Amino acid sequence: MRRAGHAEWTKLRTDAGNLGLLLGVLVLTVAVGAGVALTSRCDAAGCGGDPVRLCLTGVMAGQVAVAVLAVLTVGNEYGTGMMRTTLTAVPRRPTVLCAKAAVVAAVTPAASTVSVLGSLLVGRLAAPGRGFTPEHGYPALSLTDGSTLRAAAGSVLYLTLIGLLSLGVALVVRDSATAIGIVLALLFVLPILARVVADPDWQRHLQQFAPMTAGLAVQATVGTGRLPIGPWQGLGVLALWAGAALTAGGRLLCSRDA
């Protein structure tokens, strides 16, 4: 397992495109979060805004780069035929799956942590000037606050799970473009459907079921009682999506020819 993991790490770090995608996670997450934080306002006490969630909005953009990175760890090998070489060098296919998942699960949190901390720093600096002040009921953003820490740690876990979900989908379909399309549809189409459905009960169920809306509930620090699903329960739904994708991908990896 150690040699397989080292081989996967070598493949990932020697591909210049992967470095660009990791940088993209940072840039997209911080830039979009900063844009939202700098354009949001709280003009009076009880305005109902959630400054932590606002400055972490960029996670929705950063997840695209995470998904692409995870898909390409598999899709590139199938596209070039390199997967045959990988499976010849490591005949035990569950080991190949575990090695790829371990590398994705190690690299994604590293990039995600820097991105989330950068977003919170921008939010801490910008929030007072946008009306999110103690006078309006909003103390300065700080990781010593339990809900803020949960939102930050949950966002890192969210991006990691998105990476594992994408890896599993790529193993199922074995084509990069198709896998990326499926992952993006799962993330963005289901929330759109929830908005256009007229029945409020179905809206709520779709929000509880959709991997993005459920998973990002972990970022909420204001009005958590009104969420369709609780913060950690929502992250659990995303974990089930990721687990199901990896299980399906692993079984097909073991049963199909390269």
GROMACS .gro file of C-alpha atoms in nm:
model
  258
    1MET     CA    1   0.000   0.000   0.000
    2ARG     CA    2   0.283   0.240   0.084
    3ARG     CA    3   0.452   0.190  -0.253
    4ALA     CA    4   0.120   0.229  -0.435
    5GLY     CA    5   0.049   0.548  -0.244
    6HIS     CA    6   0.393   0.686  -0.323
    7ALA     CA    7   0.340   0.607  -0.692
    8GLU     CA    8   0.006   0.790  -0.696
    9TRP     CA    9   0.159   1.088  -0.517
   10THR     CA   10   0.443   1.097  -0.770
   11LYS     CA   11   0.196   1.094  -1.060
   12LEU     CA   12  -0.005   1.375  -0.907
   13ARG     CA   13   0.282   1.607  -0.818
   14THR     CA   14   0.469   1.564  -1.146
   15ASP     CA   15   0.171   1.675  -1.354
   16ALA     CA   16   0.190   2.055  -1.385
   17GLY     CA   17  -0.184   2.074  -1.449
   18ASN     CA   18  -0.256   1.941  -1.101
   19LEU     CA   19  -0.057   2.224  -0.942
   20GLY     CA   20  -0.267   2.469  -1.142
   21LEU     CA   21  -0.587   2.305  -1.018
   22LEU     CA   22  -0.470   2.321  -0.655
   23LEU     CA   23  -0.389   2.687  -0.705
   24GLY     CA   24  -0.733   2.724  -0.861
   25VAL     CA   25  -0.894   2.591  -0.543
   26LEU     CA   26  -0.721   2.867  -0.347
   27VAL     CA   27  -0.785   3.149  -0.592
   28LEU     CA   28  -1.148   3.065  -0.664
   29THR     CA   29  -1.241   3.007  -0.301
   30VAL     CA   30  -1.079   3.322  -0.167
   31ALA     CA   31  -1.168   3.549  -0.461
   32VAL     CA   32  -1.536   3.458  -0.473
   33GLY     CA   33  -1.565   3.467  -0.094
   34ALA     CA   34  -1.399   3.809  -0.085
   35GLY     CA   35  -1.631   3.939  -0.355
   36VAL     CA   36  -1.939   3.828  -0.162
   37ALA     CA   37  -1.805   3.957   0.171
   38LEU     CA   38  -1.723   4.296   0.024
   39THR     CA   39  -2.065   4.342  -0.138
   40SER     CA   40  -2.287   4.222   0.148
   41ARG     CA   41  -2.431   4.458   0.406
   42CYS     CA   42  -2.596   4.450   0.746
   43ASP     CA   43  -2.750   4.791   0.806
   44ALA     CA   44  -2.927   4.719   1.135
   45ALA     CA   45  -2.940   4.478   1.424
   46GLY     CA   46  -3.121   4.160   1.335
   47CYS     CA   47  -3.050   4.189   0.963
   48GLY     CA   48  -3.030   3.810   0.950
   49GLY     CA   49  -2.704   3.787   0.756
   50ASP     CA   50  -2.451   3.513   0.820
   51PRO     CA   51  -2.102   3.666   0.774
   52VAL     CA   52  -1.923   3.333   0.814
   53ARG     CA   53  -2.127   3.166   0.545
   54LEU     CA   54  -2.099   3.470   0.319
   55CYS     CA   55  -1.719   3.475   0.325
   56LEU     CA   56  -1.713   3.098   0.266
   57THR     CA   57  -1.933   3.126  -0.043
   58GLY     CA   58  -1.621   3.071  -0.255
   59VAL     CA   59  -1.621   2.705  -0.151
   60MET     CA   60  -1.893   2.655  -0.413
   61ALA     CA   61  -1.650   2.774  -0.680
   62GLY     CA   62  -1.344   2.601  -0.536
   63GLN     CA   63  -1.521   2.266  -0.539
   64VAL     CA   64  -1.519   2.270  -0.920
   65ALA     CA   65  -1.138   2.268  -0.924
   66VAL     CA   66  -1.137   1.994  -0.658
   67ALA     CA   67  -1.376   1.782  -0.866
   68VAL     CA   68  -1.169   1.823  -1.181
   69LEU     CA   69  -0.846   1.735  -0.997
   70ALA     CA   70  -0.998   1.418  -0.849
   71VAL     CA   71  -1.153   1.309  -1.179
   72LEU     CA   72  -0.826   1.351  -1.367
   73THR     CA   73  -0.638   1.124  -1.125
   74VAL     CA   74  -0.838   0.844  -1.286
   75GLY     CA   75  -0.957   0.986  -1.616
   76ASN     CA   76  -0.609   1.072  -1.742
   77GLU     CA   77  -0.492   0.715  -1.689
   78TYR     CA   78  -0.788   0.566  -1.873
   79GLY     CA   79  -0.755   0.823  -2.150
   80THR     CA   80  -0.388   0.745  -2.214
   81GLY     CA   81  -0.400   0.372  -2.141
   82MET     CA   82  -0.172   0.423  -1.841
   83MET     CA   83  -0.423   0.240  -1.622
   84ARG     CA   84  -0.305  -0.092  -1.769
   85THR     CA   85   0.048  -0.011  -1.653
   86THR     CA   86  -0.079   0.088  -1.308
   87LEU     CA   87  -0.275  -0.236  -1.268
   88THR     CA   88   0.023  -0.440  -1.392
   89ALA     CA   89   0.249  -0.277  -1.134
   90VAL     CA   90  -0.014  -0.312  -0.860
   91PRO     CA   91  -0.229  -0.617  -0.944
   92ARG     CA   92  -0.444  -0.582  -0.632
   93ARG     CA   93  -0.707  -0.341  -0.752
   94PRO     CA   94  -0.846  -0.250  -0.407
   95THR     CA   95  -0.494  -0.127  -0.326
   96VAL     CA   96  -0.501   0.099  -0.633
   97LEU     CA   97  -0.837   0.239  -0.523
   98CYS     CA   98  -0.718   0.300  -0.168
   99ALA     CA   99  -0.397   0.464  -0.289
  100LYS     CA  100  -0.579   0.704  -0.520
  101ALA     CA  101  -0.837   0.786  -0.253
  102ALA     CA  102  -0.563   0.842   0.006
  103VAL     CA  103  -0.378   1.088  -0.219
  104VAL     CA  104  -0.696   1.281  -0.298
  105ALA     CA  105  -0.788   1.279   0.072
  106ALA     CA  106  -0.443   1.414   0.163
  107VAL     CA  107  -0.396   1.681  -0.103
  108THR     CA  108  -0.748   1.827  -0.098
  109PRO     CA  109  -0.755   1.914   0.275
  110ALA     CA  110  -0.417   2.085   0.247
  111ALA     CA  111  -0.535   2.318  -0.030
  112SER     CA  112  -0.879   2.355   0.127
  113THR     CA  113  -0.744   2.456   0.467
  114VAL     CA  114  -0.539   2.740   0.320
  115SER     CA  115  -0.837   2.850   0.109
  116VAL     CA  116  -1.084   2.846   0.399
  117LEU     CA  117  -0.848   3.028   0.636
  118GLY     CA  118  -0.778   3.289   0.369
  119SER     CA  119  -1.151   3.340   0.315
  120LEU     CA  120  -1.213   3.382   0.687
  121LEU     CA  121  -0.927   3.630   0.715
  122VAL     CA  122  -1.077   3.840   0.435
  123GLY     CA  123  -1.416   3.814   0.602
  124ARG     CA  124  -1.276   3.918   0.940
  125LEU     CA  125  -1.121   4.228   0.783
  126ALA     CA  126  -1.420   4.316   0.564
  127ALA     CA  127  -1.716   4.236   0.791
  128PRO     CA  128  -1.697   4.540   1.026
  129GLY     CA  129  -1.699   4.779   0.732
  130ARG     CA  130  -2.007   4.610   0.589
  131GLY     CA  131  -2.213   4.650   0.905
  132PHE     CA  132  -2.142   4.312   1.068
  133THR     CA  133  -2.040   4.471   1.398
  134PRO     CA  134  -2.091   4.390   1.767
  135GLU     CA  135  -2.348   4.671   1.776
  136HIS     CA  136  -2.554   4.477   1.521
  137GLY     CA  137  -2.504   4.150   1.707
  138TYR     CA  138  -2.203   4.017   1.516
  139PRO     CA  139  -1.874   3.972   1.704
  140ALA     CA  140  -1.550   3.962   1.506
  141LEU     CA  141  -1.498   3.639   1.313
  142SER     CA  142  -1.275   3.407   1.513
  143LEU     CA  143  -1.196   3.037   1.512
  144THR     CA  144  -1.234   3.042   1.890
  145ASP     CA  145  -1.608   3.066   1.828
  146GLY     CA  146  -1.752   2.715   1.809
  147SER     CA  147  -1.988   2.774   1.519
  148THR     CA  148  -1.719   2.949   1.313
  149LEU     CA  149  -1.473   2.667   1.380
  150ARG     CA  150  -1.738   2.414   1.279
  151ALA     CA  151  -1.806   2.605   0.957
  152ALA     CA  152  -1.434   2.620   0.875
  153ALA     CA  153  -1.356   2.257   0.955
  154GLY     CA  154  -1.677   2.147   0.786
  155SER     CA  155  -1.586   2.335   0.468
  156VAL     CA  156  -1.251   2.153   0.453
  157LEU     CA  157  -1.428   1.820   0.505
  158TYR     CA  158  -1.686   1.919   0.244
  159LEU     CA  159  -1.422   1.980  -0.024
  160THR     CA  160  -1.245   1.656   0.068
  161LEU     CA  161  -1.568   1.460   0.030
  162ILE     CA  162  -1.634   1.629  -0.305
  163GLY     CA  163  -1.293   1.504  -0.417
  164LEU     CA  164  -1.373   1.147  -0.309
  165LEU     CA  165  -1.718   1.162  -0.471
  166SER     CA  166  -1.558   1.278  -0.797
  167LEU     CA  167  -1.296   1.004  -0.780
  168GLY     CA  168  -1.567   0.741  -0.741
  169VAL     CA  169  -1.769   0.877  -1.033
  170ALA     CA  170  -1.458   0.879  -1.253
  171LEU     CA  171  -1.392   0.514  -1.169
  172VAL     CA  172  -1.748   0.427  -1.270
  173VAL     CA  173  -1.756   0.604  -1.608
  174ARG     CA  174  -1.379   0.597  -1.694
  175ASP     CA  175  -1.401   0.917  -1.897
  176SER     CA  176  -1.292   1.257  -1.766
  177ALA     CA  177  -1.541   1.476  -1.951
  178THR     CA  178  -1.837   1.252  -1.867
  179ALA     CA  179  -1.735   1.223  -1.502
  180ILE     CA  180  -1.694   1.599  -1.463
  181GLY     CA  181  -2.034   1.654  -1.623
  182ILE     CA  182  -2.201   1.405  -1.387
  183VAL     CA  183  -2.039   1.554  -1.077
  184LEU     CA  184  -2.129   1.912  -1.172
  185ALA     CA  185  -2.486   1.803  -1.246
  186LEU     CA  186  -2.514   1.639  -0.905
  187LEU     CA  187  -2.379   1.951  -0.738
  188PHE     CA  188  -2.566   2.225  -0.925
  189VAL     CA  189  -2.870   2.078  -1.101
  190LEU     CA  190  -3.041   1.931  -0.793
  191PRO     CA  191  -3.041   2.267  -0.608
  192ILE     CA  192  -3.192   2.431  -0.917
  193LEU     CA  193  -3.466   2.167  -0.923
  194ALA     CA  194  -3.533   2.236  -0.556
  195ARG     CA  195  -3.593   2.602  -0.640
  196VAL     CA  196  -3.835   2.538  -0.926
  197VAL     CA  197  -4.043   2.272  -0.749
  198ALA     CA  198  -4.361   2.434  -0.618
  199ASP     CA  199  -4.433   2.192  -0.334
  200PRO     CA  200  -4.246   2.311  -0.018
  201ASP     CA  201  -4.215   1.957   0.116
  202TRP     CA  202  -4.047   1.837  -0.203
  203GLN     CA  203  -3.824   2.144  -0.197
  204ARG     CA  204  -3.710   2.054   0.151
  205HIS     CA  205  -3.652   1.689   0.061
  206LEU     CA  206  -3.447   1.781  -0.245
  207GLN     CA  207  -3.236   2.018  -0.036
  208GLN     CA  208  -3.181   1.743   0.219
  209PHE     CA  209  -3.087   1.495  -0.055
  210ALA     CA  210  -2.873   1.711  -0.285
  211PRO     CA  211  -2.502   1.669  -0.202
  212MET     CA  212  -2.417   2.040  -0.228
  213THR     CA  213  -2.707   2.194  -0.036
  214ALA     CA  214  -2.692   1.925   0.229
  215GLY     CA  215  -2.315   1.937   0.266
  216LEU     CA  216  -2.287   2.316   0.276
  217ALA     CA  217  -2.534   2.334   0.564
  218VAL     CA  218  -2.225   2.286   0.780
  219GLN     CA  219  -2.125   2.647   0.702
  220ALA     CA  220  -2.434   2.801   0.864
  221THR     CA  221  -2.380   2.988   1.189
  222VAL     CA  222  -2.705   3.187   1.196
  223GLY     CA  223  -3.057   3.042   1.194
  224THR     CA  224  -2.945   2.679   1.194
  225GLY     CA  225  -3.284   2.575   1.328
  226ARG     CA  226  -3.447   2.686   1.003
  227LEU     CA  227  -3.218   2.479   0.780
  228PRO     CA  228  -3.369   2.188   0.583
  229ILE     CA  229  -3.106   1.966   0.745
  230GLY     CA  230  -2.867   2.009   1.036
  231PRO     CA  231  -2.504   2.107   0.973
  232TRP     CA  232  -2.338   1.776   1.059
  233GLN     CA  233  -2.630   1.568   0.928
  234GLY     CA  234  -2.594   1.745   0.595
  235LEU     CA  235  -2.224   1.665   0.581
  236GLY     CA  236  -2.320   1.305   0.660
  237VAL     CA  237  -2.545   1.300   0.351
  238LEU     CA  238  -2.251   1.409   0.136
  239ALA     CA  239  -2.036   1.141   0.299
  240LEU     CA  240  -2.296   0.882   0.196
  241TRP     CA  241  -2.283   1.011  -0.163
  242ALA     CA  242  -1.903   0.986  -0.161
  243GLY     CA  243  -1.908   0.641  -0.002
  244ALA     CA  244  -2.161   0.512  -0.254
  245ALA     CA  245  -1.959   0.648  -0.547
  246LEU     CA  246  -1.633   0.496  -0.419
  247THR     CA  247  -1.802   0.162  -0.351
  248ALA     CA  248  -1.950   0.148  -0.700
  249GLY     CA  249  -1.624   0.263  -0.857
  250GLY     CA  250  -1.422   0.012  -0.658
  251ARG     CA  251  -1.643  -0.279  -0.753
  252LEU     CA  252  -1.631  -0.191  -1.121
  253LEU     CA  253  -1.255  -0.140  -1.103
  254CYS     CA  254  -1.222  -0.493  -0.967
  255SER     CA  255  -1.464  -0.655  -1.212
  256ARG     CA  256  -1.381  -0.487  -1.543
  257ASP     CA  257  -1.081  -0.503  -1.771
  258ALA     CA  258  -0.854  -0.199  -1.774
   0.00000   0.00000   0.00000
